[in-house]
Short mmCIF file of C-alpha atoms in Angstrom, two decimals:
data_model
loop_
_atom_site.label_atom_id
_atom_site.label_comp_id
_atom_site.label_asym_id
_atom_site.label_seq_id
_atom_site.Cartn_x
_atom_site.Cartn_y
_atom_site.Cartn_z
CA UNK A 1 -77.53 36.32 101.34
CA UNK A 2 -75.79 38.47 98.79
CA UNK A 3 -76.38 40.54 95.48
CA UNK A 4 -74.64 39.03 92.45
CA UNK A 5 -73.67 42.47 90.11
CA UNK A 6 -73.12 41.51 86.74
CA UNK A 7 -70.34 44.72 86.25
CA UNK A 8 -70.26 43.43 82.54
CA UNK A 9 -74.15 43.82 81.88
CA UNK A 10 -74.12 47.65 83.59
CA UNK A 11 -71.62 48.66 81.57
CA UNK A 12 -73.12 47.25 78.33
CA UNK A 13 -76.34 48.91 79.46
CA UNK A 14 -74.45 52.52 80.29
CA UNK A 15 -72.70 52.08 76.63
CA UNK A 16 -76.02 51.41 75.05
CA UNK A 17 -77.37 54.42 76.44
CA UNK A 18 -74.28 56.76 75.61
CA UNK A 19 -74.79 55.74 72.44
CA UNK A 20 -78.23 56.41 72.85
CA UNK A 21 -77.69 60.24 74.00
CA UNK A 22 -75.41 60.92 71.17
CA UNK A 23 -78.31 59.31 68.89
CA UNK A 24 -80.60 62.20 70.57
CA UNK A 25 -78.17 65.04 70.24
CA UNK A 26 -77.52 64.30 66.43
CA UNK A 27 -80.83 64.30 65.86
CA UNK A 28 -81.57 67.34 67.37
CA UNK A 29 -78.93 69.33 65.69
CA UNK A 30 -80.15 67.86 62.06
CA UNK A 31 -83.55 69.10 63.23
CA UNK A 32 -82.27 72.61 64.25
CA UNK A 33 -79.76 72.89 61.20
CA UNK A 34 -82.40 71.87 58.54
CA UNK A 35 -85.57 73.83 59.71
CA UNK A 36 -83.57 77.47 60.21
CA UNK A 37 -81.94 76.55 56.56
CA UNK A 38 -85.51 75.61 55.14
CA UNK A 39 -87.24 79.16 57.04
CA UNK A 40 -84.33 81.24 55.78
CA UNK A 41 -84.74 79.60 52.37
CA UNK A 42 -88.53 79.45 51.91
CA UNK A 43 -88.51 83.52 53.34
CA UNK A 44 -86.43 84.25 50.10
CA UNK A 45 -88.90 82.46 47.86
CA UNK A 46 -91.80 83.73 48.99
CA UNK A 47 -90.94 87.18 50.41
CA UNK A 48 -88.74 88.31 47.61
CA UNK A 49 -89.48 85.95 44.54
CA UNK A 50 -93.50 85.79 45.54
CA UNK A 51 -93.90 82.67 45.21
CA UNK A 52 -96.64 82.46 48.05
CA UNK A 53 -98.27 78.68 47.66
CA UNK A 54 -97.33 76.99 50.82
CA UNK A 55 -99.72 74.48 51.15
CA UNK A 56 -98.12 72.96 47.83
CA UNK A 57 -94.76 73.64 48.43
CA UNK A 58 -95.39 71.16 51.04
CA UNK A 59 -96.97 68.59 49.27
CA UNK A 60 -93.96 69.14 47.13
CA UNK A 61 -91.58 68.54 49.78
CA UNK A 62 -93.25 65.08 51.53
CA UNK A 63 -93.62 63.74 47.56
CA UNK A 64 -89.78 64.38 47.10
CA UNK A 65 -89.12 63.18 50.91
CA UNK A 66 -91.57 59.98 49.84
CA UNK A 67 -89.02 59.81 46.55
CA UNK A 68 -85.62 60.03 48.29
CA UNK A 69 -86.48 57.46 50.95
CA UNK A 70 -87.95 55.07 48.12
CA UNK A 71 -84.27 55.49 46.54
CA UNK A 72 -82.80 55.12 49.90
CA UNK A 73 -84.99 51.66 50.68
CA UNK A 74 -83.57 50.56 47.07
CA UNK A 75 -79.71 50.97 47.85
CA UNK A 76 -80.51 49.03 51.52
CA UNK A 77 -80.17 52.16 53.33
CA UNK A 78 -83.13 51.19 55.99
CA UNK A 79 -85.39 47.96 55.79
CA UNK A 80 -89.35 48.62 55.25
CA UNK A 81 -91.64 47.03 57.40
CA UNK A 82 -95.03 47.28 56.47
CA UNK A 83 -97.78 48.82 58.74
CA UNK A 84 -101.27 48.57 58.89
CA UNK A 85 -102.86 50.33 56.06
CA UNK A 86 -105.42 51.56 57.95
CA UNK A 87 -103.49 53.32 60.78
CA UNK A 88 -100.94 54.46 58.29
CA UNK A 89 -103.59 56.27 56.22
CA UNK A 90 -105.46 57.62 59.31
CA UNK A 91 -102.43 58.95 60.40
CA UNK A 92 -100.93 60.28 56.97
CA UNK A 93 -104.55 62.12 56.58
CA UNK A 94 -104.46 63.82 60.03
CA UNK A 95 -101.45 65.44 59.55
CA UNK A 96 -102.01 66.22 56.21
CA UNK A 97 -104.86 68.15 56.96
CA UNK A 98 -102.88 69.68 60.48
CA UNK A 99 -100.63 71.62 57.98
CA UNK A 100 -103.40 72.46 56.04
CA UNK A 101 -104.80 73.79 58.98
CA UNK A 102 -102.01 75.55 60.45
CA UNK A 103 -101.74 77.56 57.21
CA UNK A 104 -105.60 78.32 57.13
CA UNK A 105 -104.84 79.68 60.70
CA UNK A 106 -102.23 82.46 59.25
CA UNK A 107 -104.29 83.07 56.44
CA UNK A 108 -107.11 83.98 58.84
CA UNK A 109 -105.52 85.55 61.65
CA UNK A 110 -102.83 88.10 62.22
CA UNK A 111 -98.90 86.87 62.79
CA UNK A 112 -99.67 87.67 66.51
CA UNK A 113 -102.64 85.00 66.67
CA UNK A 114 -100.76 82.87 64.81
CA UNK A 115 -97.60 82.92 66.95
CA UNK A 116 -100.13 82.20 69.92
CA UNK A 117 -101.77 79.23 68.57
CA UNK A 118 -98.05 77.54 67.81
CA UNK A 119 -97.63 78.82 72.24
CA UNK A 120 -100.42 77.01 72.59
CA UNK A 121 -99.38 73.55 70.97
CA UNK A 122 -97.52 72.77 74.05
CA UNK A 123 -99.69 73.24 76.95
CA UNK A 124 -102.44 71.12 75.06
CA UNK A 125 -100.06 68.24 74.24
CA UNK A 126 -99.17 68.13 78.01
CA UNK A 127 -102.68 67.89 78.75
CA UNK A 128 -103.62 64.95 76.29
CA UNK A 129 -100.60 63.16 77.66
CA UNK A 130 -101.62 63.38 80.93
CA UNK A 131 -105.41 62.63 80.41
CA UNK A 132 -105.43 59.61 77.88
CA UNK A 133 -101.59 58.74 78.43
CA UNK A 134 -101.10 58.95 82.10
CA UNK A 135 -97.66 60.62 81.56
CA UNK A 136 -96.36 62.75 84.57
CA UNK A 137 -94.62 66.13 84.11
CA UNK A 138 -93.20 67.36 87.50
CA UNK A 139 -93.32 70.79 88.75
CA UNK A 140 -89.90 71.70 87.43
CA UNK A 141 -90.53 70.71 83.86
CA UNK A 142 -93.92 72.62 84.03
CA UNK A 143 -92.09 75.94 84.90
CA UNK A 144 -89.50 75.47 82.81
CA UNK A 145 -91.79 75.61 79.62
CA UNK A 146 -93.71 78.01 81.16
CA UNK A 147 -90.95 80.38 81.00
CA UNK A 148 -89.65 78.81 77.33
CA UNK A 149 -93.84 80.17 76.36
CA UNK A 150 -93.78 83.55 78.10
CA UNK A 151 -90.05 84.31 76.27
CA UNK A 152 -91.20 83.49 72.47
CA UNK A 153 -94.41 85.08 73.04
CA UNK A 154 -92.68 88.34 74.25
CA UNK A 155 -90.01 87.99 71.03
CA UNK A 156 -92.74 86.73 68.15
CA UNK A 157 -96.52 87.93 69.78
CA UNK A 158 -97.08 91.14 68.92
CA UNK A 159 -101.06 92.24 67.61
CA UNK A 160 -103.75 90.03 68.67
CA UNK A 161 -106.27 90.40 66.43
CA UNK A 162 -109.62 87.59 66.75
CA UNK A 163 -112.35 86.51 64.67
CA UNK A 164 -114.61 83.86 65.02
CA UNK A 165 -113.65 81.19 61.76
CA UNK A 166 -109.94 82.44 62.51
CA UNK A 167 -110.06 81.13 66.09
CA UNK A 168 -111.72 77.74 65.09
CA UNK A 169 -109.32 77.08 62.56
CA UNK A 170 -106.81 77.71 64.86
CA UNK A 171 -108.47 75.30 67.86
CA UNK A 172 -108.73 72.68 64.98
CA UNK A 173 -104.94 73.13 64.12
CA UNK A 174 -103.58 72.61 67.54
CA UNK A 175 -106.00 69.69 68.34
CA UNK A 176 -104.68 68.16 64.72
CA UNK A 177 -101.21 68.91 65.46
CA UNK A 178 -100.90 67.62 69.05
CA UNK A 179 -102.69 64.38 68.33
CA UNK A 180 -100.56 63.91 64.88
CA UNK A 181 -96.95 64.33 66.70
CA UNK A 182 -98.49 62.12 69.91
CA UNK A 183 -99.23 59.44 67.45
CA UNK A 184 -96.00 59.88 65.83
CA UNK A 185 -93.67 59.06 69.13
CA UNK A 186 -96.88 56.55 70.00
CA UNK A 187 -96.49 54.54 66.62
CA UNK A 188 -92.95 53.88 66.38
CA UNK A 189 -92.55 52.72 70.04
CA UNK A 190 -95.80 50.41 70.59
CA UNK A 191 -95.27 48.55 66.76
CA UNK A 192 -91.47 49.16 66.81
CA UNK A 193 -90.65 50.92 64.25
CA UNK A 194 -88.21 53.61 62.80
CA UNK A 195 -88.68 57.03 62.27
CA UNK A 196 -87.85 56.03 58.50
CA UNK A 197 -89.97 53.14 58.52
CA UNK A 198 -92.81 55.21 59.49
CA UNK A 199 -92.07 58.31 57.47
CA UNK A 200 -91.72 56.32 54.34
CA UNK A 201 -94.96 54.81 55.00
CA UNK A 202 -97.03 57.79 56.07
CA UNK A 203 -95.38 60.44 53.29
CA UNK A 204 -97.57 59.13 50.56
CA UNK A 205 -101.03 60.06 52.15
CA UNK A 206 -99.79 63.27 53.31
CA UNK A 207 -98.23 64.62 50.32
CA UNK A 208 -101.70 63.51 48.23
CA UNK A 209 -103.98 65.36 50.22
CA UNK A 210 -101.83 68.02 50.59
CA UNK A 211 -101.74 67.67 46.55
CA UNK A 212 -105.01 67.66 46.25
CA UNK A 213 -105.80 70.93 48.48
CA UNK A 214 -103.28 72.42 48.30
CA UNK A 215 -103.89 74.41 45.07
CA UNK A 216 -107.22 74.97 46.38
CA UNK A 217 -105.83 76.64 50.01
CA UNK A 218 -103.51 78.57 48.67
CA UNK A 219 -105.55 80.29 46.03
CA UNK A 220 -108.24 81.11 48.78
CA UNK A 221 -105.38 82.79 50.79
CA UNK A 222 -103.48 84.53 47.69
CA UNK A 223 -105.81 84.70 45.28
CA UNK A 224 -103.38 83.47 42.69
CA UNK A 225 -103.32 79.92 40.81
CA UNK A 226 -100.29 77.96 41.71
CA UNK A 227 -100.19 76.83 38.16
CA UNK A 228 -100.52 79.78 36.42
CA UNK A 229 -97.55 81.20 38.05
CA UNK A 230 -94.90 81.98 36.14
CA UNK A 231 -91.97 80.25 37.22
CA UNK A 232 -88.84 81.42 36.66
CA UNK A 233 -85.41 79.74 36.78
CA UNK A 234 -83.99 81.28 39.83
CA UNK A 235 -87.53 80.60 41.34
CA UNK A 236 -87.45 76.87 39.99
CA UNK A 237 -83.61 76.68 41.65
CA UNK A 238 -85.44 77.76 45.44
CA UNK A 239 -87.86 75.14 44.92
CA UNK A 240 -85.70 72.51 43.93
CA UNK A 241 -83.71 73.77 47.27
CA UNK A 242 -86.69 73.94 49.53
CA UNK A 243 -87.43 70.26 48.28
CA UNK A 244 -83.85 68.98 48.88
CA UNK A 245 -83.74 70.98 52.45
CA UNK A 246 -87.18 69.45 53.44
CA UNK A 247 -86.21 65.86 53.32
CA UNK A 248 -83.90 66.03 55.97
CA UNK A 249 -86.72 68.21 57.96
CA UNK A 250 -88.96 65.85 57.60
CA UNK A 251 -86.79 62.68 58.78
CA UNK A 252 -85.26 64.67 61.65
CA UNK A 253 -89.24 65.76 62.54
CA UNK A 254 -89.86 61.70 62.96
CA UNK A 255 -86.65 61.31 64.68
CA UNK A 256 -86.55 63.75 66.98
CA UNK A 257 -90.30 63.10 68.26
CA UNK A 258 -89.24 58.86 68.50
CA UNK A 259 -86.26 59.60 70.19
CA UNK A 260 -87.57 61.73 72.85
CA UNK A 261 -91.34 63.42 72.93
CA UNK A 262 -94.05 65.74 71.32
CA UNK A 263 -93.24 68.15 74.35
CA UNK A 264 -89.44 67.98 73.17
CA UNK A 265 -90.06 68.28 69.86
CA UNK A 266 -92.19 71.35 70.25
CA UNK A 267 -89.39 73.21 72.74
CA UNK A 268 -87.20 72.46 69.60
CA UNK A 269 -89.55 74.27 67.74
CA UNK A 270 -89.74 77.25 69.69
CA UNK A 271 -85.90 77.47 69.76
CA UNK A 272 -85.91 77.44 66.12
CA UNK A 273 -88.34 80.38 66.33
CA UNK A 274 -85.48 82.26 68.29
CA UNK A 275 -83.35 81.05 65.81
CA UNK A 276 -84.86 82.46 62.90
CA UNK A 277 -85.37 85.81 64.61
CA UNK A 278 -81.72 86.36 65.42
CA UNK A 279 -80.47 84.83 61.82
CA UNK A 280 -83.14 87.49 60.42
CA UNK A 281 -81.91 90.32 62.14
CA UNK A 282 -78.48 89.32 60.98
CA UNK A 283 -78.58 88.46 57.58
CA UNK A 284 -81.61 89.72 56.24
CA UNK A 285 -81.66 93.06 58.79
CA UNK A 286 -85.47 92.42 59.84
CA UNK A 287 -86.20 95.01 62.07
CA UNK A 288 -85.45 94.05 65.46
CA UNK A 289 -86.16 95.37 69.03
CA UNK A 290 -85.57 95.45 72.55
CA UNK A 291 -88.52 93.06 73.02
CA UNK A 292 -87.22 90.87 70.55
CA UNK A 293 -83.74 90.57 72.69
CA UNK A 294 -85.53 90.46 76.08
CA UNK A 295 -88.06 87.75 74.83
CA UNK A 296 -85.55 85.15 72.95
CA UNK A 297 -83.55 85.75 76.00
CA UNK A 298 -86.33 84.84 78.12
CA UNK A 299 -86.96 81.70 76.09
CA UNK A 300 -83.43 80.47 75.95
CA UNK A 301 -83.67 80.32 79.97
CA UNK A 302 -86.38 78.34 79.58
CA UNK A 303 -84.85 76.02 77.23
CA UNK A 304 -81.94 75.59 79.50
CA UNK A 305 -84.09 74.86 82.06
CA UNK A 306 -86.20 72.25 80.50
CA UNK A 307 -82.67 70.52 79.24
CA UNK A 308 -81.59 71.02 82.84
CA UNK A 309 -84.35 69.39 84.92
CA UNK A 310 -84.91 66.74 81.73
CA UNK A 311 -81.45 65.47 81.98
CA UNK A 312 -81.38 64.88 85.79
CA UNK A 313 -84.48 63.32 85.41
CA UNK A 314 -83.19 60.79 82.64
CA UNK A 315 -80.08 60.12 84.95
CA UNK A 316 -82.26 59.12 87.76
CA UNK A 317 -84.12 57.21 85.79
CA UNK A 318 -81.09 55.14 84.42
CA UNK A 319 -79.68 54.71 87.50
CA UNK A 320 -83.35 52.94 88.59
CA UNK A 321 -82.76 50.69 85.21
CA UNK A 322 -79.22 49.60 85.61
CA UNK A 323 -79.71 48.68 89.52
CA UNK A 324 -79.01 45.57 90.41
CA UNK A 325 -82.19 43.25 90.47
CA UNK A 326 -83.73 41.96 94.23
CA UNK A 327 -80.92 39.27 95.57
CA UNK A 328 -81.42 35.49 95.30
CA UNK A 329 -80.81 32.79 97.36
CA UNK A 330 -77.57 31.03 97.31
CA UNK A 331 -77.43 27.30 96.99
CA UNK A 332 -73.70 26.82 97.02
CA UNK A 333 -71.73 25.68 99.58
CA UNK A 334 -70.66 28.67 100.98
CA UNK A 335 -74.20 29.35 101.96
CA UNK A 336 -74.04 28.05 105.52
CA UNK A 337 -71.87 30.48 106.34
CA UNK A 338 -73.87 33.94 105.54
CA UNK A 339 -76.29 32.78 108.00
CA UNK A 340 -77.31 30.98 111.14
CA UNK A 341 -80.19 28.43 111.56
CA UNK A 342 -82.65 30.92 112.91
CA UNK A 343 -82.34 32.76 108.69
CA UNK A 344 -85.18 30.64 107.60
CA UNK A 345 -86.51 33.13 106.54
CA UNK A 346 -84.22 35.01 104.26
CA UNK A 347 -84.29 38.82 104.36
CA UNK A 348 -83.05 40.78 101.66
CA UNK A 349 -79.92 42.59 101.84
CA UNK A 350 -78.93 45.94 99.73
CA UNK A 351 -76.22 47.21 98.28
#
C-alpha cells in the first residue's frame, strides 16, 4: 500500500491560493485607501462647507455606485447574474435602513456613544456567528480583538452620555448592521456570486430608501432642507468627489466582506478609525492627545495580532486542504510485493 501525490494538483492548488491572498490584500488596501480619502473628503464638506445631509449624500453615492456598475456591466466589465428579487430587496432594505440607523444613533447620542456602538458591532457579529452559524473563533482571535476594542475606544471614546431613544436606536443599528454585512459574505458564497454581482443588484433598493428618507433624517437632525440648500460650485465639486470616491468604497465594502468575513471587515474598520485620527492630526491639526497616541497604539497591536493568529490559522488550514487524500489500493502488478498474504486486510499507510 502506498499514497499516490499528485505534485502537479498541490501546486495548482498552492498557486490558486497565492493568487487568492494577493486577491485579499488588494482588496483590503482599496478598502483602506478609499474610506480614509472619502472621511477626509466628506469632513471638508460638511465641517467647513456645511453641507450636513448625510443620509442623502449616501443615497447619492449607492445611486452613482448603482450608475457606474450599470456602465461597467455595458462595456463587459463583470457578467450579471440575476438573484432572487425577493432576497435582493430584503437585503437592499436592511441595510438601507442600517445606515439610516447608524446616523439616527449620532444624531441622538454624543460622539462618545457613538464610537461605542461602532466597538460594539464586533462582539455582536461574533456572537450571531457563533449562535445561528456555528462558526468557531479560538481564544487567540478573541483576545486579539479584544485588545483591537480596548485601543480605539481609548483613542475615539471620550463622553458617554445615554438616553433612552438614543440607546435603542443604537441597539437597532448594530443588530441591522451585523445581520446586513453577515448576509453580505453569506449571499455571495451560498448562491455564488461576486461582490459586483451582488452590489449591482442590491444598490438600487438601498439608494431608494435611502432617497426617500433621507431628506426626511437629515432635516430632523439639522433642521435644514437638503433642497433648499444653497449649493455652491466648490460645494457641488465635493459632492461630485464624495460620489466618485464612494464607488470604489462601496465595491471594496462587498469585496472585502466576500473575500474574508464581517469580523475582518469590521477590524478594517476600526483601523481606518486610527487612520483618520492620525491623517487628522496631520493635515487638518485636530487636536490630538496622549490618549489618542496610547489608544491607536493599543489598537494597532491588536490588529497585528488578529493578522498574526488569522494567518497561521489559514496556513493550517491549507495545509489540511492540499493533503494528500486516504491511500487506495493498488491493483498493478507490483502489488504482491508491498505485502504478504496475511495483508488481507489492508491498513493504511501515511506519509
Amino acid at each position: 500500500m502506498y499514497v499516490r501525490i499528485n505534485y502537479q494538483k498541490i501546486s495548482k492548488k498552492m498557486g490558486e491560493m497565492s493568487g487568492f491572498q494577493l486577491g485579499v490584500m488588494g482588496a483590503l488596501f482599496l478598502s483602506v485607501a478609499s474610506s480614509v480619502s472619502i472621511v477626509i473628503c466628506n469632513k471638508a464638506l460638511m465641517s467647513n462647507l456645511g453641507f450636513q445631509f448625510a443620509t442623502t449624500l449616501t443615497s447619492w453615492h449607492l445611486m452613482v455606485t448603482y450608475c457606474s456598475l450599470h456602465v461597467a456591466l455595458r462595456l463587459n466589465f463583470f457578467e450579471n447574474k440575476p438573484i432572487d428579487i425577493k432576497t435582493v430587496f430584503m437585503f437592499g432594505m436592511l441595510n438601507g435602513i442600517s445606515i439610516g440607523l447608524l446616523n439616527l444613533s449620532l444624531g441622538f447620542n454624543s460622539i462618545g456613544f457613538y464610537q461605542m456602538t461602532k466597538l460594539a458591532i464586533i462582539p455582536f457579529t461574533v456572537l450571531l456567528e457563533t449562535l445561528f452559524f456555528k462558526k468557531q473563533f479560538s481564544k487567540n482571535i478573541k483576545l486579539s480583538l479584544s485588545i483591537l476594542l480596548l485601543g480605539v475606544g481609548i483613542a475615539s471614546v471620550t463622553d458617554l452620555q445615554l438616553n433612552f431613544v438614543g440607546t435603542i436606536l443604537s441597539i437597532l443599528a448594530i443588530i441591522t448592521t451585523c445581520v446586513g454585512q453577515i448576509l453580505t459574505n453569506t449571499i455571495q458564497k451560498r448562491l455564488n456570486v461576486s461582490s459586483t454581482q451582488l452590489l449591482y443588484q442590491s444598490a438600487p433598493f438601498q439608494s431608494a430608501i435611502l432617497l426617500v428618507t433621507g431628506p426626511f433624517v437629515d432635516g430632523f437632525l439639522t433642521k435644514q432642507n437638503v433642497y433648499a440648500y444653497k449649493y455652491s460650485p466648490v460645494v457641488l465639486g465635493f459632492i461630485v468627489l464624495s460620489c466618485l470616491i464612494a464607488v470604489f468604497v462601496n465595491f471594496s465594502t462587498f469585496l472585502v466582506i466576500g473575500k474574508t468575513s464581517p469580523v475582518t471587515y469590521q477590524v478594517l474598520g476600526h483601523l481606518k478609525t486610527c487612520l483618520v485620527l492620525a491623517f487628522g492630526y496631520t493635515l487638518l491639526h485636530d487636536p490630538f492627545t496622549w490618549r489618542n497616541i496610547i489608544g491607536i497604539l493599543v489598537a494597532v497591536v491588536g490588529m497585528g495580532l488578529y493578522s498574526y493568529f488569522c494567518t497561521n490559522e489559514t496556513k493550517r488550514k491549507q495545509l489540511v486542504d492540499v493533503s494528500p487524500s486516504p491511500p487506495m489500493k493498488d491493483k498493478d502488478v507490483n502489488s504482491p510485493l508491498l505485502g504478504s498474504h496475511q495483508d488481507k486486510e489492508p491498513k493504511d499507510s501515511a506519509v
